[in-house]
Coordinates of C-alpha atoms and ligand atoms in Angstrom, one line a residue:
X196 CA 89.1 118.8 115.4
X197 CA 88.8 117.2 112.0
X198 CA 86.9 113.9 111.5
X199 CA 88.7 111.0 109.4
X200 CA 86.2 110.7 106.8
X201 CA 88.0 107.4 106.0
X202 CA 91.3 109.3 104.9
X203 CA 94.2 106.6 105.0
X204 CA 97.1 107.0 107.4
X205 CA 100.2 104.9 106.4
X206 CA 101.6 103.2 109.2
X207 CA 105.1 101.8 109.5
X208 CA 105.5 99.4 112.4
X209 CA 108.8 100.1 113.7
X210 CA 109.0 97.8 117.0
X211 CA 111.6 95.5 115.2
X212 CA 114.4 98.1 114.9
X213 CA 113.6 100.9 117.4
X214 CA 111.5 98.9 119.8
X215 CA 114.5 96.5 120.0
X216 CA 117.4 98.1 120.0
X217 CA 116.5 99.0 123.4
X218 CA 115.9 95.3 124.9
X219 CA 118.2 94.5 127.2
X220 CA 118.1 90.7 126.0
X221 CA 118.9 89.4 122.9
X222 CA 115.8 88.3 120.9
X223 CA 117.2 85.5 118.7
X224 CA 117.1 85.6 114.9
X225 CA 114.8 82.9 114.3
X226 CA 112.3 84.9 116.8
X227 CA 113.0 88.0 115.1
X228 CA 111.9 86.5 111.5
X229 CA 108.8 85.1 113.3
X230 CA 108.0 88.2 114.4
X231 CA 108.7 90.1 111.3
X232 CA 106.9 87.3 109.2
X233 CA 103.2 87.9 111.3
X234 CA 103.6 91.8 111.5
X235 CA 103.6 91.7 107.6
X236 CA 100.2 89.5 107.5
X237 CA 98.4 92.7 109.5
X238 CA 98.9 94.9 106.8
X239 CA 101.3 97.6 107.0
X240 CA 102.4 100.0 104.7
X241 CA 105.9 99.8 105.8
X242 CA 108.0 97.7 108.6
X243 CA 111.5 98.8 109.7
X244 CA 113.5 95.7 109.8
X245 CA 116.3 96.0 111.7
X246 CA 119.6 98.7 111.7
X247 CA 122.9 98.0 109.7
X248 CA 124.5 100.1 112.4
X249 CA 127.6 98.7 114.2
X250 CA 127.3 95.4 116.7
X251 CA 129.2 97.0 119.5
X252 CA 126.8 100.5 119.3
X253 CA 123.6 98.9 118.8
X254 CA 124.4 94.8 119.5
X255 CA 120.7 93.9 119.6
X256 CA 120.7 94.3 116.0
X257 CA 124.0 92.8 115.3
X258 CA 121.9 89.8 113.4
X259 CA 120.7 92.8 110.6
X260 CA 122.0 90.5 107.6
X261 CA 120.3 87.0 108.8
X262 CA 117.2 89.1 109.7
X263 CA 116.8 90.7 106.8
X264 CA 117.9 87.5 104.5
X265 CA 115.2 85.3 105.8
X266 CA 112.1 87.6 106.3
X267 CA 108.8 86.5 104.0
X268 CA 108.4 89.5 102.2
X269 CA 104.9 90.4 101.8
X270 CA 104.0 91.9 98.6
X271 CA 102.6 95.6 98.6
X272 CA 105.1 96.4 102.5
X273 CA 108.0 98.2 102.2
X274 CA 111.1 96.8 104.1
X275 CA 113.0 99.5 105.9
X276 CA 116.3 99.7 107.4
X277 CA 118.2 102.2 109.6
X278 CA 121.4 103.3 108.4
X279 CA 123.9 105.4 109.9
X280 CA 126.6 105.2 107.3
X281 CA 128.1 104.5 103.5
X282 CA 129.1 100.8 105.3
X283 CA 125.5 100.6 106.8
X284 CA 124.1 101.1 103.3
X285 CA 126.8 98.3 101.7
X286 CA 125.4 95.8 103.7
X287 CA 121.6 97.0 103.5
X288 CA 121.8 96.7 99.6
X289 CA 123.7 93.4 99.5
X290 CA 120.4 92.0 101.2
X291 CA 117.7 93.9 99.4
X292 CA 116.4 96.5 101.5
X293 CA 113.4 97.9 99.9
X294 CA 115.0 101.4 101.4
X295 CA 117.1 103.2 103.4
X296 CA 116.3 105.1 106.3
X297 CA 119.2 107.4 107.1
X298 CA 119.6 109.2 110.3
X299 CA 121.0 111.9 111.8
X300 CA 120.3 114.1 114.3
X301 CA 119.4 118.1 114.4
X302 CA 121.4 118.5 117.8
X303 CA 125.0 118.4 117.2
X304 CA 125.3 116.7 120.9
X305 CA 122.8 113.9 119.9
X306 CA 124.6 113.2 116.8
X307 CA 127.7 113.4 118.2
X308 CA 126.5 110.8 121.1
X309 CA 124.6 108.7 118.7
X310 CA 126.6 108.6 115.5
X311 CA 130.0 109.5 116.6
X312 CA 130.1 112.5 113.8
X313 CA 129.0 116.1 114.0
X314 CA 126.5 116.6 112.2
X315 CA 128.8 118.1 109.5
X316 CA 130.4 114.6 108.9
X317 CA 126.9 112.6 109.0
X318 CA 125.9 115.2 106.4
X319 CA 128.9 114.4 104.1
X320 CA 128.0 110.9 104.6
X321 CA 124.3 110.4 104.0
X322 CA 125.0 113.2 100.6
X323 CA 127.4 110.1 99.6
X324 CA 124.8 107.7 100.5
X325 CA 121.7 109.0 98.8
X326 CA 123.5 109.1 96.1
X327 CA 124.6 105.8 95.7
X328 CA 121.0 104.8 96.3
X329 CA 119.7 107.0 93.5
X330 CA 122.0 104.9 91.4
X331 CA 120.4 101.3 92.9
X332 CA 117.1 102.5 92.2
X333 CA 116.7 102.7 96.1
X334 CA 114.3 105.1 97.9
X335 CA 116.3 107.3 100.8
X336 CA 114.1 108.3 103.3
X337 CA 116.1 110.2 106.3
X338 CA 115.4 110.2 109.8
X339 CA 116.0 113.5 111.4
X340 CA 116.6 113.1 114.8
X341 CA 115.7 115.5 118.1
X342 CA 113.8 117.8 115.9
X343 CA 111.6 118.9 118.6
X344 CA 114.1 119.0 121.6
X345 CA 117.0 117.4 122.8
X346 CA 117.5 115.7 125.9
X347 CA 121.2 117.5 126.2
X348 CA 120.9 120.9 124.7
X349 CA 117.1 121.7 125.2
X350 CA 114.9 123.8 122.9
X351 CA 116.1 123.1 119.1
X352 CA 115.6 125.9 116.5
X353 CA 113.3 125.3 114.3
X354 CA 114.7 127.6 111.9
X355 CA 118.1 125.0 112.0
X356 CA 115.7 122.0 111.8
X357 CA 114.6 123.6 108.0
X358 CA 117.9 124.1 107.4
X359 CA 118.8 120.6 107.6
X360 CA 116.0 119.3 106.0
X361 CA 116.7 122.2 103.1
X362 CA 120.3 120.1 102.5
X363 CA 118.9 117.0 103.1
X364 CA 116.1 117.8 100.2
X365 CA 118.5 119.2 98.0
X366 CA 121.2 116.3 98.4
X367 CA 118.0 114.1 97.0
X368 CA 116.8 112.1 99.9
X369 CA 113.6 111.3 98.8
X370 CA 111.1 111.5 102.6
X371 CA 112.0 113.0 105.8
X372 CA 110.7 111.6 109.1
X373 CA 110.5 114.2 111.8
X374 CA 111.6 112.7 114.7
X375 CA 110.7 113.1 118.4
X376 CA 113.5 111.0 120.1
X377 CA 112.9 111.7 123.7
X378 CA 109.1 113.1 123.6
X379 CA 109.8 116.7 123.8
X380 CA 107.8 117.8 121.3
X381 CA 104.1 119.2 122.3
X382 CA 100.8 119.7 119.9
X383 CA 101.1 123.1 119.2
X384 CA 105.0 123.3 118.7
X385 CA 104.5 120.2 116.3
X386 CA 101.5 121.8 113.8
X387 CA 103.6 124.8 113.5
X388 CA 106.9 122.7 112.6
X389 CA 104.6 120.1 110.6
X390 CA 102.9 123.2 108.5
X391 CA 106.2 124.4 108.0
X392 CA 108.2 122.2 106.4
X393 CA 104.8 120.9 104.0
X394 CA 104.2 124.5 103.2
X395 CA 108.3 124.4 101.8
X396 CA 108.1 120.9 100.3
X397 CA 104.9 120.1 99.2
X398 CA 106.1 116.8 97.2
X399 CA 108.3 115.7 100.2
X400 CA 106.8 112.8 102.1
X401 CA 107.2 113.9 105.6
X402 CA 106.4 110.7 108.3
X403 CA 106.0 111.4 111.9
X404 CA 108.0 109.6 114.3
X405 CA 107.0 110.1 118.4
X406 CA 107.9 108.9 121.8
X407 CA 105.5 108.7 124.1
X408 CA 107.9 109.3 126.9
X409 CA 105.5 112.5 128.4
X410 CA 102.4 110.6 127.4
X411 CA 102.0 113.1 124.3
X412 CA 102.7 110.7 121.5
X413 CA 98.8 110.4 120.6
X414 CA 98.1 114.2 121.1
X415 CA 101.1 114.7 119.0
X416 CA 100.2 112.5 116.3
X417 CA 96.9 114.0 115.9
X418 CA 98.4 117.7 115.9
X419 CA 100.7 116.5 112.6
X420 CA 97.7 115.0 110.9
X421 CA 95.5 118.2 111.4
X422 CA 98.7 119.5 109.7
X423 CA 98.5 117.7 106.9
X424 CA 101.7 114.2 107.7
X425 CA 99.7 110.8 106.4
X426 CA 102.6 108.7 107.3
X427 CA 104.3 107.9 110.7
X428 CA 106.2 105.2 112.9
X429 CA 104.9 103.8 115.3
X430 CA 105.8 100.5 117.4
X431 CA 103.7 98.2 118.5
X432 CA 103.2 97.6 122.2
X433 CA 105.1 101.2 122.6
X434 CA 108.5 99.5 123.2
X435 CA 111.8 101.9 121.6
X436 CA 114.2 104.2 122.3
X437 CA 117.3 105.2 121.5
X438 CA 120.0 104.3 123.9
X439 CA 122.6 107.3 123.1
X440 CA 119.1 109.7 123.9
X441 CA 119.8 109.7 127.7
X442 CA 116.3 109.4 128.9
X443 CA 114.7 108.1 125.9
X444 CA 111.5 105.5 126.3
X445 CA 108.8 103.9 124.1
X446 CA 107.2 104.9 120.8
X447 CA 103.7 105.9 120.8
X448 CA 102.2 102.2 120.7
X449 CA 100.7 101.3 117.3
X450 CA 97.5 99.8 118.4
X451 CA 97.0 103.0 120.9
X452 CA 97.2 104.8 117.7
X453 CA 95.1 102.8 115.5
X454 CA 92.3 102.4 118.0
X455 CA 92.3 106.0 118.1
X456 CA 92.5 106.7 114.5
X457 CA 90.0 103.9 113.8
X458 CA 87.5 105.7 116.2
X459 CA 87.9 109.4 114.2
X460 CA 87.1 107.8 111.0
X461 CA 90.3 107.4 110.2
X462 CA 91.8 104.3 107.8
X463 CA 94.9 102.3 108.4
X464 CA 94.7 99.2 107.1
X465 CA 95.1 97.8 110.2
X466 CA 92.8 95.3 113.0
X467 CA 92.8 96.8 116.7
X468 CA 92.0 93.2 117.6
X469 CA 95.2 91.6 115.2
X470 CA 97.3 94.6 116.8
X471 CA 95.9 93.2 120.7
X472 CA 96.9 89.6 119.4
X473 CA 100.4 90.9 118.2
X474 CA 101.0 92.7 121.0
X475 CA 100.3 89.9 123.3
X476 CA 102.9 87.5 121.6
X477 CA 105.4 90.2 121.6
X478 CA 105.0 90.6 125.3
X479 CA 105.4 86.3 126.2
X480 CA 108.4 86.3 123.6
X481 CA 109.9 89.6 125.5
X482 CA 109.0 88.4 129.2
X483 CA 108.3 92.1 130.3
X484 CA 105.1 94.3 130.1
X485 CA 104.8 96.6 127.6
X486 CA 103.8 100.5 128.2
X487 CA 100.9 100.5 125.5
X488 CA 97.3 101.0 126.9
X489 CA 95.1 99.8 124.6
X490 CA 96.1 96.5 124.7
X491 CA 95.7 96.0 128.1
X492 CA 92.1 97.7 128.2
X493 CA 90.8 96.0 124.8
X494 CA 88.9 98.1 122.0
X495 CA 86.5 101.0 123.7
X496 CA 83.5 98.6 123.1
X497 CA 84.9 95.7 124.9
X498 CA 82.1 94.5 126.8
X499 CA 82.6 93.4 130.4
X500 CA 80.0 91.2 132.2
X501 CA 78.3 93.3 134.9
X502 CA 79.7 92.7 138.6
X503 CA 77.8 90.1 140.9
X504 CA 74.9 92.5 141.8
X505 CA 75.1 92.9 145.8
X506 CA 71.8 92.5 147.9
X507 CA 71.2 96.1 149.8
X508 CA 71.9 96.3 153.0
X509 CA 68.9 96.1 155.0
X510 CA 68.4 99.7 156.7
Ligands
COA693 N1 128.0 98.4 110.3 C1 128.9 97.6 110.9 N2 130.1 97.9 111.4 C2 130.4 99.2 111.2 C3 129.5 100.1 110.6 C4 128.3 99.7 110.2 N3 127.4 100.5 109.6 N4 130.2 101.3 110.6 C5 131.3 101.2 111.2 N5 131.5 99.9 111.5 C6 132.6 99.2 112.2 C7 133.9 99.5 111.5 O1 134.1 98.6 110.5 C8 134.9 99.4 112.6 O2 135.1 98.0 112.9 P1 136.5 97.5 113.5 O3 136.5 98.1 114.9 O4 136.3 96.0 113.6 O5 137.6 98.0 112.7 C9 134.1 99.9 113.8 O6 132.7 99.8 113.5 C10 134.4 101.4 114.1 O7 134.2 102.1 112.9 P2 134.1 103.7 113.0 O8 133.9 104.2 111.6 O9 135.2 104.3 113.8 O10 132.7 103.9 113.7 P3 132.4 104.4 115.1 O11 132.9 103.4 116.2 O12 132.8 105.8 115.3 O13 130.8 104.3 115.1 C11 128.7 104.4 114.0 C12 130.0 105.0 114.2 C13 127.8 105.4 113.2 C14 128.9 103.1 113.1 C15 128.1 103.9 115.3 O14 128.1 105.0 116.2 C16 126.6 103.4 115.2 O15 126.4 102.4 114.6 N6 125.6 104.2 115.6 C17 124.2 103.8 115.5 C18 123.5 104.3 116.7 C19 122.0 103.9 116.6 O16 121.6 103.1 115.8 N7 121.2 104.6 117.5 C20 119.8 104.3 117.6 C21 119.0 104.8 116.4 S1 118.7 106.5 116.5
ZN694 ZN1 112.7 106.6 117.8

């Protein structure tokens, strides 16, 4: 295993769109902004906002225009939005989304449970899409969905999965983010698929994007960097999920990741201590705990006062 010898990982924080969509409560806008507002003091490369899906598939999100209206954008942090269609990406450029982040999904089941298309008609769709963003001067990332498994169909092809991204490339999206949408995917399986597609599109940004729903989402990130990804998502206090993945769970938790990175040598740009902090506010303003680890255990050199020492027992 490699040491980071201060390479920088890009990190885009993606609690406020796939962290959540899966809360059963409504967070209200004006938290939402807040929220938003102090992620982008951490420092960031990227934060995705908020979907411009439909209210009655994703209604946690249903407040994408206000959201994304009143945010304080931070200069150098790319605002990012999911978008599932050519009316998703109306309303993400009528409020200046710094990108689009289209999805679909590499299982025809998943797409069709997800998006309400086969994969066929999301194709036809995002081609449109990435188009008109070419002509706004907007970058078109797409999310590919289920790349490593899905929860309905099983093993994925990885030979399909290039094929996707082959159209994807060649309709002009502009980064592809190899999604784990129900933490299938496993070290081994994800070098091989990682090498793959950077050996085939050297100039493509690839991101990686896992759930840590087997409690591989560190392992796995790890695997993609030793194959050569710099960028992935990641949310902060591993909330996420997609609700049309059935059982889907948390993303791998940002500050989980960043302590780890930060330990290899790694840089992110980002505080373990103003990720704990985060996290911790995120948890009050959701009233639940959150799945991440580190910050419950604090940094690895957290220092704990020694137990009251016990007098021994007489013998
Ligand atoms: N934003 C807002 N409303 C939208 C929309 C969008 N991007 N796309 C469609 N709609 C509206 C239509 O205007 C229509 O409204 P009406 O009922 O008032 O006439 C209604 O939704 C149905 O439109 P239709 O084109 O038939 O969409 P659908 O019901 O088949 O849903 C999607 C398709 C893609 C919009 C929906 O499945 C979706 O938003 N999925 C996103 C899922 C997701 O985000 N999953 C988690 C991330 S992986
Ligand atoms: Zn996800």
């Amino acid at each position: 295993m490699n040491d980071g010898n201060g390479l920088h990982i890009a990190i885009n924080e993606v609690a406020p769109r796939d962290g959540l969509q899966m809360e059963c409560a409504f967070v209200p806008t004006d938290d939402k902004v807040a929220l938003i507002d102090a992620l982008s003091a951490l420092g960031y490369a990227k934060i995705e906002v908020t979907s411009f899906t439909s209210a009655k598939a994703i209604p946690a999100l249903k407040d994408a225009e206000a959201v994304m209206q009143r945010i304080r954008r931070m200069p150098g942090v790319v605002y990012t939005a999911l978008i599932p269609n050519g009316r998703g990406a109306e309303r993400a450029l009528a409020c200046r989304t710094d990108e689009f982040n289209l999805v679909m999904s590499a299982s025809e089941t998943h797409n069709l449970a997800n998006l309400r298309m086969t994969r066929e008609q999301s194709f036809a769709q995002l081609a449109e899409v990435i188009a008109l963003a070419r002509g706004a001067g907007v970058p078109a990332n797409v999310s590919l969905s289920c790349v490593f498994g899905c929860p309905m169909e099983g093993e994925v092809a990885a030979e399909d999965v290039m094929r996707w991204i082959d159209r994807l490339a060649a309709a002009g999206a502009t980064g592809i983010t190899l999604c784990d949408t129900t933490g299938m995917a496993y070290p081994t399986q994800v070098q091989a698929l990682c090498a793959r597609a950077l050996q085939r599109f050297p100039g493509l940004p690839f991101t990686g994007h896992f759930h840590n729903t087997r409690a591989m989402g560190l392992v796995n990130t790890l695997a993609a960097i030793e194959a050569g990804i710099r960028q992935f998502d990641m949310s902060l206090g591993g909330i996420g999920g997609c609700p049309y993945a059935p059982g889907a769970s948390g993303n791998v938790a940002t500050e989980d990741v960043v302590h780890m990175l930060e330990c290899m040598g790694y840089r992110t740009g980002l505080s373990v201590d103003a990720l704990i902090d985060a996290a911790s506010h995120l948890q009050q303003l959701l009233g639940h705990a959150l799945p991440a680890q580190v910050s419950r255990a604090g940094h690895r050199l957290r220092r704990h006062a020694p137990p009251p020492s016990q007098p021994r027992a007489a013998a």
